[in-house]
mmCIF file of C-alpha atoms in Angstrom:
data_model
loop_
_atom_site.group_PDB
_atom_site.id
_atom_site.type_symbol
_atom_site.label_atom_id
_atom_site.label_comp_id
_atom_site.label_asym_id
_atom_site.label_seq_id
_atom_site.Cartn_x
_atom_site.Cartn_y
_atom_site.Cartn_z
ATOM 1 C CA MET A 1 82.243 103.358 84.236
ATOM 2 C CA LEU A 2 84.179 99.068 83.224
ATOM 3 C CA VAL A 3 87.138 101.192 81.369
ATOM 4 C CA LEU A 4 87.453 103.684 84.288
ATOM 5 C CA LEU A 5 87.439 100.551 86.803
ATOM 6 C CA SER A 6 89.633 98.532 84.208
ATOM 7 C CA LEU A 7 92.196 101.695 85.011
ATOM 8 C CA PHE A 8 92.239 101.716 88.125
ATOM 9 C CA ALA A 9 93.433 98.264 88.406
ATOM 10 C CA VAL A 10 96.047 98.828 86.702
ATOM 11 C CA ALA A 11 96.643 101.448 88.102
ATOM 12 C CA MET A 12 96.713 99.749 91.880
ATOM 13 C CA GLU A 13 97.940 97.072 90.421
ATOM 14 C CA ALA A 14 94.667 95.220 91.165
ATOM 15 C CA MET A 15 94.136 95.941 94.909
ATOM 16 C CA PRO A 16 91.212 95.557 96.330
ATOM 17 C CA THR A 17 91.277 97.664 99.424
ATOM 18 C CA THR A 18 92.279 100.353 97.006
ATOM 19 C CA GLN A 19 89.000 101.247 95.380
ATOM 20 C CA PRO A 20 87.186 103.448 96.155
ATOM 21 C CA ALA A 21 84.041 103.470 98.275
ATOM 22 C CA SER A 22 81.860 104.468 95.291
ATOM 23 C CA SER A 23 83.813 105.022 91.772
ATOM 24 C CA PRO A 24 84.538 107.994 90.242
ATOM 25 C CA ALA A 25 83.029 109.055 86.308
ATOM 26 C CA ASP A 26 83.974 107.579 83.328
ATOM 27 C CA THR A 27 85.761 110.676 82.351
ATOM 28 C CA PRO A 28 89.044 112.888 83.778
ATOM 29 C CA VAL A 29 88.811 116.255 84.399
ATOM 30 C CA ARG A 30 91.265 118.645 84.014
ATOM 31 C CA SER A 31 90.202 120.660 87.607
ATOM 32 C CA ALA A 32 86.843 120.784 89.553
ATOM 33 C CA ASP A 33 85.101 123.139 91.904
ATOM 34 C CA ILE A 34 83.961 122.268 94.935
ATOM 35 C CA ARG A 35 81.700 124.017 98.016
ATOM 36 C CA ALA A 36 80.801 122.592 100.632
ATOM 37 C CA GLY A 37 80.629 124.431 104.284
ATOM 38 C CA ASN A 38 82.907 127.685 104.351
ATOM 39 C CA LEU A 39 85.688 126.149 102.652
ATOM 40 C CA GLN A 40 85.493 127.001 98.007
ATOM 41 C CA VAL A 41 88.190 124.118 96.622
ATOM 42 C CA ARG A 42 89.753 124.091 93.549
ATOM 43 C CA PHE A 43 91.569 120.883 92.081
ATOM 44 C CA LEU A 44 93.910 120.747 89.171
ATOM 45 C CA ASP A 45 95.203 118.094 87.630
ATOM 46 C CA ASN A 46 98.780 117.249 86.445
ATOM 47 C CA SER A 47 98.255 118.558 82.617
ATOM 48 C CA GLU A 48 99.788 121.594 83.144
ATOM 49 C CA SER A 49 102.688 120.310 85.381
ATOM 50 C CA PRO A 50 104.853 121.605 86.405
ATOM 51 C CA GLY A 51 104.164 124.717 85.084
ATOM 52 C CA VAL A 52 100.810 124.727 86.666
ATOM 53 C CA LEU A 53 100.763 122.386 89.455
ATOM 54 C CA SER A 54 98.176 119.704 90.265
ATOM 55 C CA GLY A 55 96.185 119.452 93.997
ATOM 56 C CA VAL A 56 94.298 122.123 95.922
ATOM 57 C CA ALA A 57 95.579 125.246 92.958
ATOM 58 C CA SER A 58 92.517 127.392 95.899
ATOM 59 C CA LEU A 59 91.475 127.093 98.893
ATOM 60 C CA VAL A 60 89.533 130.239 100.738
ATOM 61 C CA ASN A 61 87.232 130.852 103.800
ATOM 62 C CA VAL A 62 84.615 132.180 102.201
ATOM 63 C CA LYS A 63 83.772 133.153 105.456
ATOM 64 C CA ASP A 64 86.261 134.520 107.491
ATOM 65 C CA ALA A 65 89.306 135.442 105.064
ATOM 66 C CA PRO A 66 87.411 135.751 101.809
ATOM 67 C CA GLY A 67 89.086 135.990 99.166
ATOM 68 C CA PHE A 68 91.776 135.167 100.436
ATOM 69 C CA ASN A 69 93.511 132.134 98.786
ATOM 70 C CA ALA A 70 95.473 129.901 101.706
ATOM 71 C CA PHE A 71 98.569 129.058 98.940
ATOM 72 C CA ASP A 72 101.452 132.285 96.741
ATOM 73 C CA PRO A 73 99.382 133.990 93.864
ATOM 74 C CA ASP A 74 102.410 134.979 93.144
ATOM 75 C CA SER A 75 101.313 133.553 89.327
ATOM 76 C CA LYS A 76 99.348 131.173 88.266
ATOM 77 C CA GLY A 77 101.736 127.708 88.930
ATOM 78 C CA ALA A 78 102.770 129.237 92.775
ATOM 79 C CA ALA A 79 99.639 128.300 94.217
ATOM 80 C CA ALA A 80 99.945 125.095 95.023
ATOM 81 C CA GLY A 81 98.971 122.765 98.292
ATOM 82 C CA LEU A 82 98.790 119.312 99.121
ATOM 83 C CA ASN A 83 100.545 119.406 96.023
ATOM 84 C CA PHE A 84 102.636 115.667 95.459
ATOM 85 C CA GLU A 85 105.792 117.356 94.733
ATOM 86 C CA HIS A 86 109.698 114.152 95.487
ATOM 87 C CA ILE A 87 109.704 110.968 95.724
ATOM 88 C CA ILE A 88 112.415 110.314 97.407
ATOM 89 C CA ALA A 89 116.366 107.226 97.930
ATOM 90 C CA GLY A 90 118.503 107.797 100.113
ATOM 91 C CA HIS A 91 121.372 107.027 96.704
ATOM 92 C CA GLU A 92 122.086 109.726 93.386
ATOM 93 C CA ASN A 93 119.397 109.287 91.510
ATOM 94 C CA PRO A 94 117.701 112.076 89.187
ATOM 95 C CA HIS A 95 114.750 110.095 90.006
ATOM 96 C CA ASN A 96 114.451 112.093 93.466
ATOM 97 C CA ALA A 97 113.586 115.087 92.065
ATOM 98 C CA PHE A 98 110.481 116.015 91.392
ATOM 99 C CA THR A 99 108.945 113.544 89.555
ATOM 100 C CA PRO A 100 105.041 113.487 90.825
ATOM 101 C CA ARG A 101 105.262 116.949 89.027
ATOM 102 C CA HIS A 102 106.035 114.857 85.392
ATOM 103 C CA GLY A 103 103.511 112.886 84.063
ATOM 104 C CA PRO A 104 100.517 111.083 84.088
ATOM 105 C CA TYR A 105 98.277 111.710 87.658
ATOM 106 C CA GLN A 106 94.769 112.340 86.467
ATOM 107 C CA LEU A 107 91.430 114.110 88.579
ATOM 108 C CA TYR A 108 88.460 111.704 88.868
ATOM 109 C CA ARG A 109 85.264 113.475 90.263
ATOM 110 C CA LEU A 110 83.667 111.105 92.622
ATOM 111 C CA PRO A 111 79.556 111.202 92.549
ATOM 112 C CA ASP A 112 79.482 112.001 96.547
ATOM 113 C CA GLY A 113 79.958 115.873 94.369
ATOM 114 C CA ARG A 114 82.409 116.647 97.791
ATOM 115 C CA SER A 115 85.666 114.461 96.785
ATOM 116 C CA VAL A 116 88.108 113.806 93.700
ATOM 117 C CA MET A 117 90.821 111.108 93.185
ATOM 118 C CA LEU A 118 93.822 112.003 91.855
ATOM 119 C CA VAL A 119 96.174 108.836 89.950
ATOM 120 C CA ARG A 120 98.103 107.744 88.794
ATOM 121 C CA ARG A 121 99.683 103.552 87.450
ATOM 122 C CA ALA A 122 102.697 102.778 88.208
ATOM 123 C CA GLU A 123 103.914 102.304 83.866
ATOM 124 C CA ASP A 124 104.226 106.300 84.024
ATOM 125 C CA ASP A 125 105.893 107.198 88.114
ATOM 126 C CA PRO A 126 109.442 106.768 87.386
ATOM 127 C CA TRP A 127 109.721 105.130 90.772
ATOM 128 C CA ALA A 128 107.807 102.124 89.936
ATOM 129 C CA MET A 129 105.371 103.276 92.108
ATOM 130 C CA ALA A 130 101.427 103.901 91.543
ATOM 131 C CA SER A 131 99.713 105.730 93.943
ATOM 132 C CA THR A 132 95.835 107.739 94.736
ATOM 133 C CA MET A 133 95.431 110.738 96.219
ATOM 134 C CA LYS A 134 91.383 111.220 97.378
ATOM 135 C CA TYR A 135 90.279 114.293 98.256
ATOM 136 C CA THR A 136 87.545 115.052 100.316
ATOM 137 C CA VAL A 137 85.508 118.476 101.044
ATOM 138 C CA THR A 138 84.117 118.834 104.723
ATOM 139 C CA PRO A 139 81.926 121.522 106.055
ATOM 140 C CA PRO A 140 82.795 123.723 107.865
ATOM 141 C CA HIS A 141 86.291 123.746 107.102
ATOM 142 C CA TYR A 142 88.241 121.324 106.355
ATOM 143 C CA ILE A 143 89.597 119.530 103.967
ATOM 144 C CA ASP A 144 90.036 115.206 104.662
ATOM 145 C CA PHE A 145 92.297 113.423 102.687
ATOM 146 C CA GLU A 146 93.865 109.783 102.125
ATOM 147 C CA PHE A 147 96.795 108.702 100.034
ATOM 148 C CA LYS A 148 97.945 105.262 98.489
ATOM 149 C CA CYS A 149 100.546 103.470 97.259
ATOM 150 C CA ARG A 150 101.811 100.062 95.897
ATOM 151 C CA PRO A 151 105.304 99.939 94.748
ATOM 152 C CA ALA A 152 105.884 97.065 92.222
ATOM 153 C CA ASP A 153 110.037 97.489 92.297
ATOM 154 C CA ALA A 154 110.844 98.245 95.862
ATOM 155 C CA ALA A 155 114.987 97.524 93.995
ATOM 156 C CA ARG A 156 114.829 100.601 93.191
ATOM 157 C CA PHE A 157 114.624 102.551 96.459
ATOM 158 C CA GLY A 158 118.338 100.964 96.696
ATOM 159 C CA ARG A 159 120.552 99.776 99.442
ATOM 160 C CA HIS A 160 118.557 101.796 102.156
ATOM 161 C CA ARG A 161 115.503 100.675 101.365
ATOM 162 C CA TYR A 162 113.668 103.445 102.117
ATOM 163 C CA ALA A 163 111.671 106.519 100.501
ATOM 164 C CA ILE A 164 110.222 109.708 101.282
ATOM 165 C CA LEU A 165 106.975 110.914 98.994
ATOM 166 C CA PHE A 166 107.309 115.083 100.310
ATOM 167 C CA TRP A 167 103.880 117.083 98.958
ATOM 168 C CA ALA A 168 104.645 120.775 99.205
ATOM 169 C CA ASN A 169 102.230 123.524 100.873
ATOM 170 C CA TYR A 170 103.240 126.445 99.215
ATOM 171 C CA MET A 171 101.300 129.057 101.771
ATOM 172 C CA ASN A 172 99.768 133.369 100.731
ATOM 173 C CA ASP A 173 101.200 135.982 103.281
ATOM 174 C CA VAL A 174 100.998 134.862 106.875
ATOM 175 C CA GLU A 175 101.640 136.524 109.794
ATOM 176 C CA ASP A 176 104.649 134.374 111.590
ATOM 177 C CA ALA A 177 106.313 131.875 108.973
ATOM 178 C CA ALA A 178 107.278 129.713 112.086
ATOM 179 C CA ILE A 179 105.255 126.571 112.485
ATOM 180 C CA HIS A 180 104.665 124.822 116.253
ATOM 181 C CA PHE A 181 103.504 121.298 117.448
ATOM 182 C CA ARG A 182 103.626 119.828 120.110
ATOM 183 C CA GLY A 183 106.691 117.763 120.885
ATOM 184 C CA ILE A 184 110.409 118.025 122.462
ATOM 185 C CA VAL A 185 113.553 119.812 122.835
ATOM 186 C CA ARG A 186 115.943 117.174 123.776
ATOM 187 C CA LYS A 187 115.475 114.067 125.220
ATOM 188 C CA GLY A 188 113.383 113.191 128.801
ATOM 189 C CA ASP A 189 111.760 115.888 128.166
ATOM 190 C CA ASP A 190 108.251 116.849 128.754
ATOM 191 C CA GLU A 191 105.830 117.244 126.119
ATOM 192 C CA LYS A 192 105.234 120.853 125.590
ATOM 193 C CA TRP A 193 104.256 123.418 122.898
ATOM 194 C CA ILE A 194 107.838 124.522 120.081
ATOM 195 C CA ARG A 195 107.929 127.551 117.804
ATOM 196 C CA THR A 196 110.176 126.379 114.757
ATOM 197 C CA ASP A 197 111.355 128.193 111.884
ATOM 198 C CA ALA A 198 113.695 125.794 110.361
ATOM 199 C CA PRO A 199 117.306 127.624 111.873
ATOM 200 C CA SER A 200 120.557 127.050 109.962
ATOM 201 C CA GLY A 201 123.591 125.044 111.054
ATOM 202 C CA HIS A 202 122.804 121.688 109.486
ATOM 203 C CA PRO A 203 125.600 121.217 106.989
ATOM 204 C CA ASP A 204 122.273 120.576 104.255
ATOM 205 C CA HIS A 205 120.599 123.108 105.616
ATOM 206 C CA ASN A 206 118.287 125.355 102.047
ATOM 207 C CA HIS A 207 116.207 127.410 103.029
ATOM 208 C CA GLY A 208 114.773 125.010 105.866
ATOM 209 C CA GLY A 209 114.514 121.306 107.223
ATOM 210 C CA THR A 210 112.378 119.469 108.694
ATOM 211 C CA TRP A 211 111.123 117.678 112.146
ATOM 212 C CA ARG A 212 110.866 114.138 112.891
ATOM 213 C CA HIS A 213 108.861 112.060 115.217
ATOM 214 C CA ILE A 214 109.864 111.298 118.935
ATOM 215 C CA GLN A 215 110.226 107.590 118.094
ATOM 216 C CA ALA A 216 112.525 108.197 114.334
ATOM 217 C CA LYS A 217 115.799 108.114 113.557
ATOM 218 C CA ASP A 218 118.424 109.916 111.135
ATOM 219 C CA LEU A 219 117.927 108.750 107.396
ATOM 220 C CA PRO A 220 120.886 107.444 106.348
ATOM 221 C CA ARG A 221 121.598 108.537 102.745
ATOM 222 C CA ASP A 222 124.409 108.033 100.206
ATOM 223 C CA ASP A 223 127.917 110.336 100.435
ATOM 224 C CA ASP A 224 126.954 111.805 97.002
ATOM 225 C CA LEU A 225 123.460 112.616 97.179
ATOM 226 C CA ARG A 226 123.194 115.837 96.281
ATOM 227 C CA PHE A 227 119.584 117.117 96.912
ATOM 228 C CA ARG A 228 119.902 116.109 99.825
ATOM 229 C CA LEU A 229 117.645 119.007 101.184
ATOM 230 C CA ASN A 230 115.069 117.473 102.228
ATOM 231 C CA SER A 231 116.452 113.770 103.617
ATOM 232 C CA TRP A 232 118.420 115.088 106.786
ATOM 233 C CA SER A 233 116.181 115.760 109.655
ATOM 234 C CA TYR A 234 116.858 117.769 113.400
ATOM 235 C CA GLU A 235 117.653 115.463 116.496
ATOM 236 C CA TYR A 236 116.169 118.273 117.966
ATOM 237 C CA PRO A 237 112.803 119.337 118.484
ATOM 238 C CA ARG A 238 111.191 116.716 118.070
ATOM 239 C CA PHE A 239 107.387 116.097 117.907
ATOM 240 C CA ALA A 240 105.111 114.219 120.028
ATOM 241 C CA LYS A 241 101.992 114.036 118.103
ATOM 242 C CA PRO A 242 101.817 113.679 114.113
ATOM 243 C CA PHE A 243 99.901 117.679 114.272
ATOM 244 C CA TYR A 244 100.801 121.156 113.492
ATOM 245 C CA TYR A 245 100.223 124.941 112.802
ATOM 246 C CA GLY A 246 100.810 128.362 111.331
ATOM 247 C CA ARG A 247 99.078 131.757 111.394
ATOM 248 C CA ALA A 248 98.411 133.225 108.398
ATOM 249 C CA ALA A 249 97.594 136.429 107.183
ATOM 250 C CA ARG A 250 94.412 137.694 107.890
ATOM 251 C CA GLY A 251 94.053 135.694 111.362
ATOM 252 C CA MET A 252 93.955 132.507 109.911
ATOM 253 C CA THR A 253 95.267 129.179 110.701
ATOM 254 C CA TYR A 254 96.091 126.314 108.204
ATOM 255 C CA ILE A 255 96.228 123.054 110.503
ATOM 256 C CA LEU A 256 97.778 119.297 108.999
ATOM 257 C CA MET A 257 97.215 116.859 111.331
ATOM 258 C CA PHE A 258 97.817 113.095 109.783
ATOM 259 C CA ASP A 259 96.681 109.394 111.507
ATOM 260 C CA ARG A 260 100.294 108.438 112.327
ATOM 261 C CA ALA A 261 103.563 109.431 114.244
ATOM 262 C CA TYR A 262 105.600 106.585 112.978
ATOM 263 C CA THR A 263 105.316 103.003 112.859
ATOM 264 C CA PRO A 264 108.323 99.980 112.054
ATOM 265 C CA ALA A 265 107.019 100.649 108.511
ATOM 266 C CA ASP A 266 106.494 103.714 108.442
ATOM 267 C CA GLU A 267 105.983 107.223 109.624
ATOM 268 C CA VAL A 268 105.064 110.997 108.638
ATOM 269 C CA ARG A 269 107.824 114.283 109.306
ATOM 270 C CA PHE A 270 106.914 118.027 109.260
ATOM 271 C CA SER A 271 109.266 120.483 107.193
ATOM 272 C CA LEU A 272 109.760 124.351 106.356
ATOM 273 C CA PHE A 273 110.662 126.192 103.846
ATOM 274 C CA LYS A 274 111.526 129.669 103.364
ATOM 275 C CA PHE A 275 112.927 130.251 100.300
ATOM 276 C CA LYS A 276 110.260 133.241 99.524
ATOM 277 C CA LEU A 277 110.305 134.889 102.602
ATOM 278 C CA ASP A 278 113.035 137.742 101.356
ATOM 279 C CA ARG A 279 110.947 138.990 98.852
ATOM 280 C CA PHE A 280 107.161 137.800 100.191
ATOM 281 C CA PRO A 281 105.756 136.868 104.071
ATOM 282 C CA ARG A 282 105.318 133.321 101.880
ATOM 283 C CA PRO A 283 106.890 129.700 103.158
ATOM 284 C CA ALA A 284 106.742 126.770 102.282
ATOM 285 C CA TRP A 285 104.616 124.475 105.285
ATOM 286 C CA ASP A 286 105.100 121.182 104.123
ATOM 287 C CA PHE A 287 104.982 117.061 105.017
ATOM 288 C CA GLN A 288 106.826 114.040 104.189
ATOM 289 C CA TYR A 289 105.581 110.576 104.081
ATOM 290 C CA VAL A 290 108.290 108.241 104.230
ATOM 291 C CA ILE A 291 108.226 103.969 103.549
ATOM 292 C CA HIS A 292 110.466 102.485 105.367
ATOM 293 C CA PRO A 293 111.374 99.542 104.526
ATOM 294 C CA VAL A 294 110.367 99.823 100.296
ATOM 295 C CA GLU A 295 108.568 95.971 99.590
ATOM 296 C CA ARG A 296 107.077 94.965 96.443
ATOM 297 C CA ASP A 297 103.367 95.463 95.831
ATOM 298 C CA ARG A 298 103.351 95.950 99.660
ATOM 299 C CA GLU A 299 100.398 98.213 100.104
ATOM 300 C CA TYR A 300 100.846 101.900 101.567
ATOM 301 C CA GLY A 301 99.210 104.682 102.690
ATOM 302 C CA TYR A 302 97.596 107.745 105.739
ATOM 303 C CA ARG A 303 95.055 108.964 106.511
ATOM 304 C CA ALA A 304 95.334 113.689 107.273
ATOM 305 C CA ARG A 305 93.152 116.473 106.997
ATOM 306 C CA ALA A 306 93.871 120.352 106.569
ATOM 307 C CA VAL A 307 91.585 122.741 108.895
ATOM 308 C CA TRP A 308 91.449 126.326 107.440
ATOM 309 C CA LYS A 309 90.085 129.217 109.342
ATOM 310 C CA LYS A 310 89.996 131.739 112.249
ATOM 311 C CA PHE A 311 93.190 130.636 114.646
ATOM 312 C CA ILE A 312 91.461 131.260 118.006
ATOM 313 C CA SER A 313 94.736 129.567 120.693
ATOM 314 C CA PRO A 314 96.291 127.125 120.061
ATOM 315 C CA GLU A 315 94.920 125.328 122.060
ATOM 316 C CA ASP A 316 92.260 125.366 120.067
ATOM 317 C CA CYS A 317 94.341 124.075 117.659
ATOM 318 C CA LEU A 318 94.949 120.955 119.700
ATOM 319 C CA ALA A 319 91.200 119.989 120.151
ATOM 320 C CA GLU A 320 90.923 120.150 116.322
ATOM 321 C CA TYR A 321 93.624 117.441 115.890
ATOM 322 C CA GLU A 322 92.203 115.358 119.074
ATOM 323 C CA SER A 323 88.794 115.850 117.792
ATOM 324 C CA TRP A 324 89.459 114.256 114.161
ATOM 325 C CA ALA A 325 92.163 111.532 116.033
ATOM 326 C CA ARG A 326 89.236 110.365 118.040
ATOM 327 C CA SER A 327 87.097 110.002 114.887
ATOM 328 C CA MET A 328 89.900 108.450 113.609
ATOM 329 C CA ALA A 329 91.453 105.375 115.767
ATOM 330 C CA GLY A 330 91.383 102.002 113.995
ATOM 331 C CA PRO A 331 94.099 100.422 111.661
ATOM 332 C CA SER A 332 95.219 102.779 107.860
ATOM 333 C CA VAL A 333 96.525 100.779 105.554
ATOM 334 C CA THR A 334 100.442 100.199 107.188
ATOM 335 C CA GLY A 335 99.382 100.957 110.857
ATOM 336 C CA GLN A 336 97.470 104.478 112.766
ATOM 337 C CA ILE A 337 97.516 107.111 115.673
ATOM 338 C CA GLN A 338 99.660 105.944 118.004
ATOM 339 C CA SER A 339 100.578 107.673 121.492
ATOM 340 C CA PRO A 340 104.613 109.597 121.457
ATOM 341 C CA ASP A 341 104.338 107.337 125.082
ATOM 342 C CA ALA A 342 103.761 103.936 123.709
ATOM 343 C CA PRO A 343 106.369 101.631 121.936
ATOM 344 C CA ALA A 344 106.034 101.618 118.459
ATOM 345 C CA THR A 345 104.134 98.316 117.303
ATOM 346 C CA ALA A 346 103.761 96.422 114.707
ATOM 347 C CA PRO A 347 101.765 97.106 111.158
ATOM 348 C CA ALA A 348 98.430 96.815 111.265
ATOM 349 C CA GLY A 349 97.624 93.810 108.683
ATOM 350 C CA LYS A 350 95.996 93.504 105.056
ATOM 351 C CA GLU A 351 92.444 94.574 105.704
#
């Protein structure tokens, strides 16, 4: 156990608030299978990445869609959910693309039997960002996940001082590639349901795009930045509540919800990409966590929930978010759930 605690201290730069409530086993594992409620889930480390990706390799609801993985079964390495894919700055840098998929990202089981944690040390990351991602399978059909990170060198993020952290969900067959969220079509509109399939039109559009919160601004970027597909966002529509859902095959829905939308320190953005749609009805329903500005040795992070169950109605998806949001009220690292109508508030202080 002392060996593991030393590892966590190094990974998170002696950050006491990042220590898990219950310590994992000393020995990392390459994979972990967890059954809780209706979900059967397989988690993977980075040992075979980028050929086989870390995060959630298999997500099956044995009650509502037995034998149907939520994620793409096209090949061994295609099935990937809640996969940490990119860390992106606003200037040209060879590390803007796919760096979290390379190097050690060790997986540990937690004693509760329903949780695992991925651990990344700062010295193993080209951006010098230590991080942990804890996943908990919660009955009947949820994966709760919590990300925490600490940048060791803010200068690596350049003059724009922000970091886009990007997670991928490579979906299996869907009924509709679009995502659905509560938002506005233009400034001053009333909030309503919005369906969007990432239409073209922006000069940096590349099979998809990103949506930001109604309080968020476009991110500045250097003209010579080459990896641009994740850096731009639509001016409108914008989302008002930090959750979205998609309609998957077998009558299923995949819902993602977050404990924040926008704060002065960080924000969440939604992304959709359609690289496979010419061959399969399999979009990537993704998301971003944006830190602004990046400060050395400051702790950042978010809490979130993924839902994999039968689709009932848009109102049921909203009720899932509202119920979870009530249970998550209170500060979490850099921010908390924030009403879209409320003014931006200063981030919560360290615990």
